[in-house]
Amino acid sequence: MDRYVGLDAHAKTCTLAVMSRSGKRLDSKVVETNGRALVDAVRGIAGDVHLCLEEGTQSAWLHEILSPHTRELVVSVPEKKRGAKDDLRDAWSRADDIRVGRVQTRVYKTPTHLAGLRSAACAYRLATQDVVRTKNRLKAVFRSRGIRSDSGVYEPASRERWLKELPSGSRELAAWFGEELDGLVPLREQAEEWLRKEAKTHPIIRKLRTGPGMGPIRTAQLVAIVGTPHRFRTRRQFWSYCGLAVVTRSTSDWVESKDGGWVRAQTYQTRGLTRKRHPVLKMIFKGAATSVIEQLPQDPLHQHYERMLSSGIRPNLAKLTVARRVAAIVLAMWKHQDVYDPHKHLVVTDKASVPTPAR
């Protein structure tokens, strides 16, 4: 006896809706957002429970505590819809989604043994974003007064010299941004040290960091986000998740041939890279491609990049191809528990490796 349950979670309460296999609405209840109360509520539902909830701040915690008590637990990203909306309607919608198999986007939740690494990676990412944002704001103050500054404005020792060039009102604002930056930089360094420490507890990171352009920080972030390579059957699925897949559009796909049959028309057009992706993974592999191009002249990937440029491919598309190759190599290394071997993972140019230019 299957029961399909939708859960709409909020800070203080969670709304549960129970539906039968035929779609009959059996029960609904409001439960306090408390681990024991939620577990008791789910365990009190007779039959095999298939539970669906939306991705959100509490979804990882709810997945962790409720998955042992359900036959299936899905975290989804539902499509936005117009019309009336409330907690109970959302819960009924999630129950019906899992009942009829309408969940299009499922969110993967990493195992609990990666919780420490994920926390360290999150802290490092946020600290880096804060430092970059503050640097941009500080430099924008000088730019707003027509002053071309260099990296010396970021250093406490040389910042005073630059502050003297500003009028009094702008000088105080720049000094405040400078103090903020001085406080954030040590925190970013602490976060990086924390991430490196956590990375040492996962042996696979030592192997993956040997990949082209991959270092300890990029590899630690990769493992924290992906969790396991077996989520992806092919490299193309991994490319799509990383935002390295090309989106195509077509219409009127079939035309009549000379002999009266039907053949596929070449009507598709590219629309750039997919926007439905994980932005940090895209940053990791684009950064790795930049490292290969600028710092690894002897690597086969760099030589492949030079050949693409010589054949007339635009530099941005050639760099994208290198990023896709790095992602495919790292995925293969991870699945086979290998270290990087340029001869084993030699780049073989094929038609699918170079994306078609966007029109």
GROMACS .gro file of C-alpha atoms in nm:
model
  359
    1MET     CA    1   0.000   0.000   0.000
    2ASP     CA    2   0.170   0.314  -0.126
    3ARG     CA    3   0.115   0.656   0.022
    4TYR     CA    4   0.235   0.971  -0.150
    5VAL     CA    5   0.320   1.256   0.085
    6GLY     CA    6   0.394   1.619   0.009
    7LEU     CA    7   0.575   1.829   0.266
    8ASP     CA    8   0.588   2.209   0.270
    9ALA     CA    9   0.847   2.320   0.524
   10HIS     CA   10   0.882   2.652   0.703
   11ALA     CA   11   1.074   2.781   1.004
   12LYS     CA   12   0.804   2.706   1.262
   13THR     CA   13   0.564   2.457   1.101
   14CYS     CA   14   0.555   2.195   0.827
   15THR     CA   15   0.241   2.098   0.634
   16LEU     CA   16   0.201   1.736   0.527
   17ALA     CA   17  -0.052   1.609   0.272
   18VAL     CA   18  -0.115   1.235   0.218
   19MET     CA   19  -0.250   1.099  -0.110
   20SER     CA   20  -0.337   0.747  -0.225
   21ARG     CA   21  -0.215   0.575  -0.542
   22SER     CA   22  -0.537   0.675  -0.721
   23GLY     CA   23  -0.495   1.041  -0.624
   24LYS     CA   24  -0.751   1.048  -0.345
   25ARG     CA   25  -0.667   1.299  -0.073
   26LEU     CA   26  -0.653   1.100   0.248
   27ASP     CA   27  -0.520   1.331   0.517
   28SER     CA   28  -0.336   1.655   0.590
   29LYS     CA   29  -0.181   1.790   0.905
   30VAL     CA   30   0.037   2.070   1.038
   31VAL     CA   31   0.341   1.961   1.238
   32GLU     CA   32   0.591   2.167   1.436
   33THR     CA   33   0.928   2.199   1.264
   34ASN     CA   34   1.091   1.965   1.508
   35GLY     CA   35   1.290   1.655   1.419
   36ARG     CA   36   1.114   1.416   1.657
   37ALA     CA   37   0.766   1.549   1.572
   38LEU     CA   38   0.829   1.516   1.197
   39VAL     CA   39   0.966   1.163   1.229
   40ASP     CA   40   0.665   1.059   1.438
   41ALA     CA   41   0.428   1.211   1.182
   42VAL     CA   42   0.590   1.026   0.890
   43ARG     CA   43   0.612   0.698   1.080
   44GLY     CA   44   0.243   0.730   1.165
   45ILE     CA   45   0.146   0.706   0.798
   46ALA     CA   46   0.049   0.345   0.716
   47GLY     CA   47   0.206   0.183   0.411
   48ASP     CA   48   0.511   0.261   0.198
   49VAL     CA   49   0.572   0.634   0.211
   50HIS     CA   50   0.690   0.825  -0.097
   51LEU     CA   51   0.769   1.176   0.020
   52CYS     CA   52   0.843   1.488  -0.183
   53LEU     CA   53   0.957   1.827  -0.056
   54GLU     CA   54   1.092   2.145  -0.210
   55GLU     CA   55   1.458   2.243  -0.210
   56GLY     CA   56   1.528   2.503   0.057
   57THR     CA   57   1.729   2.593   0.364
   58GLN     CA   58   1.600   2.295   0.565
   59SER     CA   59   1.584   2.037   0.286
   60ALA     CA   60   1.921   1.873   0.366
   61TRP     CA   61   1.825   1.832   0.732
   62LEU     CA   62   1.479   1.699   0.645
   63HIS     CA   63   1.629   1.454   0.395
   64GLU     CA   64   1.873   1.330   0.659
   65ILE     CA   65   1.616   1.267   0.933
   66LEU     CA   66   1.323   1.144   0.720
   67SER     CA   67   1.486   0.927   0.453
   68PRO     CA   68   1.535   0.628   0.691
   69HIS     CA   69   1.156   0.624   0.747
   70THR     CA   70   1.044   0.644   0.385
   71ARG     CA   71   1.063   0.416   0.085
   72GLU     CA   72   1.143   0.712  -0.140
   73LEU     CA   73   1.229   1.071  -0.059
   74VAL     CA   74   1.264   1.329  -0.336
   75VAL     CA   75   1.384   1.686  -0.303
   76SER     CA   76   1.254   1.880  -0.602
   77VAL     CA   77   1.266   2.222  -0.764
   78PRO     CA   78   0.905   2.267  -0.881
   79GLU     CA   79   0.808   2.487  -1.170
   80LYS     CA   80   0.662   2.823  -1.075
   81LYS     CA   81   0.290   2.851  -1.128
   82ARG     CA   82   0.036   3.129  -1.116
   83GLY     CA   83  -0.284   3.144  -0.917
   84ALA     CA   84  -0.374   3.084  -0.556
   85LYS     CA   85  -0.098   2.962  -0.327
   86ASP     CA   86  -0.072   2.850   0.034
   87ASP     CA   87   0.109   2.586   0.238
   88LEU     CA   88  -0.155   2.315   0.195
   89ARG     CA   89  -0.184   2.369  -0.180
   90ASP     CA   90   0.192   2.339  -0.211
   91ALA     CA   91   0.192   2.017  -0.007
   92TRP     CA   92  -0.083   1.863  -0.224
   93SER     CA   93   0.110   1.964  -0.537
   94ARG     CA   94   0.430   1.794  -0.413
   95ALA     CA   95   0.235   1.478  -0.326
   96ASP     CA   96   0.078   1.468  -0.671
   97ASP     CA   97   0.414   1.537  -0.838
   98ILE     CA   98   0.574   1.228  -0.687
   99ARG     CA   99   0.260   1.020  -0.742
  100VAL     CA  100   0.244   1.074  -1.119
  101GLY     CA  101   0.620   1.109  -1.173
  102ARG     CA  102   0.603   1.478  -1.261
  103VAL     CA  103   0.922   1.576  -1.077
  104GLN     CA  104   1.151   1.713  -1.347
  105THR     CA  105   1.438   1.849  -1.137
  106ARG     CA  106   1.560   1.635  -0.849
  107VAL     CA  107   1.814   1.778  -0.606
  108TYR     CA  108   2.094   1.545  -0.502
  109LYS     CA  109   2.179   1.543  -0.133
  110THR     CA  110   2.535   1.445  -0.048
  111PRO     CA  111   2.612   1.180   0.216
  112THR     CA  112   2.661   1.293   0.574
  113HIS     CA  113   3.032   1.205   0.573
  114LEU     CA  114   3.087   1.504   0.342
  115ALA     CA  115   2.915   1.751   0.576
  116GLY     CA  116   3.241   1.891   0.713
  117LEU     CA  117   3.392   1.934   0.368
  118ARG     CA  118   3.076   2.101   0.238
  119SER     CA  119   3.072   2.345   0.530
  120ALA     CA  120   3.438   2.435   0.475
  121ALA     CA  121   3.381   2.479   0.100
  122CYS     CA  122   3.079   2.701   0.167
  123ALA     CA  123   3.275   2.916   0.413
  124TYR     CA  124   3.562   2.957   0.167
  125ARG     CA  125   3.331   3.047  -0.121
  126LEU     CA  126   3.139   3.307   0.080
  127ALA     CA  127   3.456   3.456   0.229
  128THR     CA  128   3.611   3.486  -0.116
  129GLN     CA  129   3.298   3.652  -0.253
  130ASP     CA  130   3.296   3.901   0.036
  131VAL     CA  131   3.663   3.990  -0.017
  132VAL     CA  132   3.614   4.041  -0.392
  133ARG     CA  133   3.299   4.246  -0.337
  134THR     CA  134   3.471   4.472  -0.083
  135LYS     CA  135   3.774   4.521  -0.309
  136ASN     CA  136   3.546   4.624  -0.594
  137ARG     CA  137   3.364   4.871  -0.371
  138LEU     CA  138   3.690   5.018  -0.245
  139LYS     CA  139   3.829   5.065  -0.592
  140ALA     CA  140   3.498   5.207  -0.714
  141VAL     CA  141   3.537   5.497  -0.468
  142PHE     CA  142   3.863   5.598  -0.636
  143ARG     CA  143   3.718   5.546  -0.982
  144SER     CA  144   3.420   5.768  -0.895
  145ARG     CA  145   3.666   6.055  -0.834
  146GLY     CA  146   3.858   5.994  -1.155
  147ILE     CA  147   4.158   5.837  -0.978
  148ARG     CA  148   4.325   5.533  -1.132
  149SER     CA  149   4.444   5.320  -0.844
  150ASP     CA  150   4.647   5.002  -0.837
  151SER     CA  151   4.650   4.702  -0.605
  152GLY     CA  152   4.821   4.913  -0.340
  153VAL     CA  153   4.480   5.031  -0.218
  154TYR     CA  154   4.418   4.682  -0.086
  155GLU     CA  155   4.730   4.680   0.136
  156PRO     CA  156   4.711   4.861   0.473
  157ALA     CA  157   5.071   4.983   0.442
  158SER     CA  158   5.021   5.166   0.112
  159ARG     CA  159   4.653   5.255   0.138
  160GLU     CA  160   4.713   5.577   0.332
  161ARG     CA  161   4.903   5.723   0.038
  162TRP     CA  162   4.604   5.664  -0.189
  163LEU     CA  163   4.353   5.795   0.063
  164LYS     CA  164   4.525   6.135   0.060
  165GLU     CA  165   4.426   6.182  -0.303
  166LEU     CA  166   4.056   6.167  -0.218
  167PRO     CA  167   3.843   6.456  -0.090
  168SER     CA  168   3.735   6.432   0.273
  169GLY     CA  169   3.388   6.280   0.217
  170SER     CA  170   3.508   6.007  -0.017
  171ARG     CA  171   3.819   5.949   0.195
  172GLU     CA  172   3.613   5.841   0.494
  173LEU     CA  173   3.413   5.596   0.285
  174ALA     CA  174   3.726   5.446   0.129
  175ALA     CA  175   3.888   5.418   0.473
  176TRP     CA  176   3.580   5.233   0.600
  177PHE     CA  177   3.593   4.988   0.308
  178GLY     CA  178   3.963   4.941   0.378
  179GLU     CA  179   3.896   4.848   0.740
  180GLU     CA  180   3.627   4.606   0.628
  181LEU     CA  181   3.870   4.446   0.383
  182ASP     CA  182   4.139   4.416   0.651
  183GLY     CA  183   3.894   4.220   0.865
  184LEU     CA  184   3.776   3.993   0.583
  185VAL     CA  185   4.115   3.887   0.446
  186PRO     CA  186   4.219   3.695   0.763
  187LEU     CA  187   3.879   3.524   0.768
  188ARG     CA  188   3.927   3.415   0.406
  189GLU     CA  189   4.269   3.275   0.496
  190GLN     CA  190   4.117   3.086   0.791
  191ALA     CA  191   3.848   2.944   0.563
  192GLU     CA  192   4.111   2.829   0.313
  193GLU     CA  193   4.309   2.659   0.590
  194TRP     CA  194   3.991   2.491   0.714
  195LEU     CA  195   3.910   2.368   0.362
  196ARG     CA  196   4.262   2.227   0.314
  197LYS     CA  197   4.239   2.051   0.651
  198GLU     CA  198   3.904   1.893   0.564
  199ALA     CA  199   4.034   1.790   0.221
  200LYS     CA  200   4.307   1.579   0.381
  201THR     CA  201   4.040   1.348   0.529
  202HIS     CA  202   3.921   1.244   0.180
  203PRO     CA  203   4.184   1.037  -0.009
  204ILE     CA  204   4.015   1.085  -0.348
  205ILE     CA  205   4.104   1.456  -0.339
  206ARG     CA  206   4.475   1.373  -0.350
  207LYS     CA  207   4.420   1.186  -0.676
  208LEU     CA  208   4.189   1.434  -0.840
  209ARG     CA  209   4.416   1.731  -0.765
  210THR     CA  210   4.667   1.583  -1.013
  211GLY     CA  211   4.422   1.659  -1.295
  212PRO     CA  212   4.514   1.931  -1.546
  213GLY     CA  213   4.461   2.273  -1.393
  214MET     CA  214   4.307   2.124  -1.080
  215GLY     CA  215   4.456   2.222  -0.746
  216PRO     CA  216   4.369   2.140  -0.385
  217ILE     CA  217   4.106   2.415  -0.353
  218ARG     CA  218   3.925   2.344  -0.680
  219THR     CA  219   3.931   1.971  -0.614
  220ALA     CA  220   3.798   2.007  -0.260
  221GLN     CA  221   3.512   2.225  -0.385
  222LEU     CA  222   3.440   1.974  -0.662
  223VAL     CA  223   3.413   1.677  -0.425
  224ALA     CA  224   3.203   1.879  -0.179
  225ILE     CA  225   2.951   1.967  -0.450
  226VAL     CA  226   2.935   1.649  -0.659
  227GLY     CA  227   2.968   1.392  -0.380
  228THR     CA  228   2.999   1.091  -0.611
  229PRO     CA  229   3.084   1.062  -0.982
  230HIS     CA  230   2.832   0.782  -1.032
  231ARG     CA  231   2.552   1.039  -1.041
  232PHE     CA  232   2.651   1.093  -1.404
  233ARG     CA  233   2.640   0.807  -1.653
  234THR     CA  234   2.812   1.002  -1.931
  235ARG     CA  235   3.039   1.302  -1.958
  236ARG     CA  236   2.766   1.493  -2.143
  237GLN     CA  237   2.542   1.473  -1.837
  238PHE     CA  238   2.830   1.608  -1.630
  239TRP     CA  239   2.889   1.889  -1.880
  240SER     CA  240   2.525   1.991  -1.853
  241TYR     CA  241   2.539   1.997  -1.473
  242CYS     CA  242   2.855   2.210  -1.487
  243GLY     CA  243   2.705   2.457  -1.734
  244LEU     CA  244   2.934   2.349  -2.019
  245ALA     CA  245   2.662   2.202  -2.242
  246VAL     CA  246   2.542   2.386  -2.552
  247VAL     CA  247   2.167   2.454  -2.578
  248THR     CA  248   2.011   2.400  -2.922
  249ARG     CA  249   1.668   2.488  -3.058
  250SER     CA  250   1.495   2.352  -3.367
  251THR     CA  251   1.157   2.348  -3.535
  252SER     CA  252   1.010   2.191  -3.851
  253ASP     CA  253   1.262   1.911  -3.813
  254TRP     CA  254   1.147   1.697  -4.108
  255VAL     CA  255   1.144   1.781  -4.480
  256GLU     CA  256   1.051   1.579  -4.783
  257SER     CA  257   1.339   1.429  -4.980
  258LYS     CA  258   1.367   1.394  -5.355
  259ASP     CA  259   1.251   1.031  -5.347
  260GLY     CA  260   0.937   1.117  -5.151
  261GLY     CA  261   1.065   1.017  -4.808
  262TRP     CA  262   1.123   1.225  -4.500
  263VAL     CA  263   1.465   1.334  -4.381
  264ARG     CA  264   1.573   1.545  -4.088
  265ALA     CA  265   1.639   1.907  -4.179
  266GLN     CA  266   1.943   2.090  -4.048
  267THR     CA  267   1.738   2.361  -3.880
  268TYR     CA  268   1.876   2.359  -3.525
  269GLN     CA  269   2.050   2.664  -3.390
  270THR     CA  270   2.264   2.700  -3.082
  271ARG     CA  271   2.163   2.933  -2.801
  272GLY     CA  272   2.484   2.943  -2.601
  273LEU     CA  273   2.558   2.746  -2.287
  274THR     CA  274   2.288   2.615  -2.056
  275ARG     CA  275   2.188   2.848  -1.773
  276LYS     CA  276   2.052   2.559  -1.568
  277ARG     CA  277   2.381   2.466  -1.405
  278HIS     CA  278   2.589   2.475  -1.089
  279PRO     CA  279   2.779   2.806  -1.105
  280VAL     CA  280   3.067   2.698  -0.880
  281LEU     CA  281   3.142   2.392  -1.094
  282LYS     CA  282   3.145   2.608  -1.405
  283MET     CA  283   3.388   2.844  -1.234
  284ILE     CA  284   3.609   2.550  -1.131
  285PHE     CA  285   3.647   2.403  -1.478
  286LYS     CA  286   3.674   2.738  -1.657
  287GLY     CA  287   3.946   2.829  -1.407
  288ALA     CA  288   4.120   2.495  -1.466
  289ALA     CA  289   4.110   2.560  -1.841
  290THR     CA  290   4.269   2.902  -1.785
  291SER     CA  291   4.547   2.739  -1.581
  292VAL     CA  292   4.611   2.484  -1.855
  293ILE     CA  293   4.627   2.754  -2.122
  294GLU     CA  294   4.849   2.995  -1.928
  295GLN     CA  295   5.065   2.772  -1.706
  296LEU     CA  296   5.094   2.421  -1.858
  297PRO     CA  297   5.250   2.456  -2.204
  298GLN     CA  298   5.368   2.093  -2.208
  299ASP     CA  299   5.031   1.939  -2.130
  300PRO     CA  300   4.850   1.771  -2.423
  301LEU     CA  301   4.544   1.984  -2.347
  302HIS     CA  302   4.746   2.301  -2.404
  303GLN     CA  303   4.880   2.163  -2.730
  304HIS     CA  304   4.524   2.075  -2.832
  305TYR     CA  305   4.423   2.435  -2.753
  306GLU     CA  306   4.700   2.568  -2.979
  307ARG     CA  307   4.591   2.338  -3.261
  308MET     CA  308   4.235   2.465  -3.232
  309LEU     CA  309   4.351   2.825  -3.255
  310SER     CA  310   4.563   2.740  -3.559
  311SER     CA  311   4.261   2.584  -3.730
  312GLY     CA  312   4.063   2.907  -3.692
  313ILE     CA  313   3.849   2.830  -3.387
  314ARG     CA  314   3.776   3.135  -3.175
  315PRO     CA  315   3.971   3.153  -2.844
  316ASN     CA  316   3.657   3.152  -2.629
  317LEU     CA  317   3.528   2.833  -2.795
  318ALA     CA  318   3.871   2.673  -2.773
  319LYS     CA  319   3.884   2.753  -2.401
  320LEU     CA  320   3.536   2.606  -2.355
  321THR     CA  321   3.654   2.288  -2.527
  322VAL     CA  322   3.950   2.264  -2.288
  323ALA     CA  323   3.715   2.312  -1.991
  324ARG     CA  324   3.491   2.032  -2.119
  325ARG     CA  325   3.793   1.807  -2.164
  326VAL     CA  326   3.916   1.877  -1.812
  327ALA     CA  327   3.570   1.794  -1.675
  328ALA     CA  328   3.558   1.467  -1.871
  329ILE     CA  329   3.908   1.369  -1.757
  330VAL     CA  330   3.836   1.445  -1.392
  331LEU     CA  331   3.511   1.248  -1.407
  332ALA     CA  332   3.693   0.947  -1.555
  333MET     CA  333   3.972   0.973  -1.298
  334TRP     CA  334   3.716   0.983  -1.019
  335LYS     CA  335   3.520   0.684  -1.145
  336HIS     CA  336   3.833   0.471  -1.190
  337GLN     CA  337   4.020   0.607  -0.885
  338ASP     CA  338   4.314   0.705  -1.107
  339VAL     CA  339   4.572   0.981  -1.099
  340TYR     CA  340   4.618   1.195  -1.408
  341ASP     CA  341   4.832   1.041  -1.681
  342PRO     CA  342   4.871   1.262  -1.991
  343HIS     CA  343   4.937   0.959  -2.208
  344LYS     CA  344   4.641   0.763  -2.075
  345HIS     CA  345   4.404   1.059  -2.089
  346LEU     CA  346   4.537   1.185  -2.421
  347VAL     CA  347   4.304   1.426  -2.592
  348VAL     CA  348   4.149   1.284  -2.906
  349THR     CA  349   3.980   1.548  -3.116
  350ASP     CA  350   3.629   1.451  -3.219
  351LYS     CA  351   3.334   1.633  -3.368
  352ALA     CA  352   3.157   1.671  -3.035
  353SER     CA  353   3.456   1.825  -2.856
  354VAL     CA  354   3.426   2.165  -3.024
  355PRO     CA  355   3.089   2.336  -2.963
  356THR     CA  356   2.912   2.507  -3.251
  357PRO     CA  357   2.928   2.889  -3.235
  358ALA     CA  358   2.612   3.053  -3.103
  359ARG     CA  359   2.400   3.234  -3.360
   0.00000   0.00000   0.00000
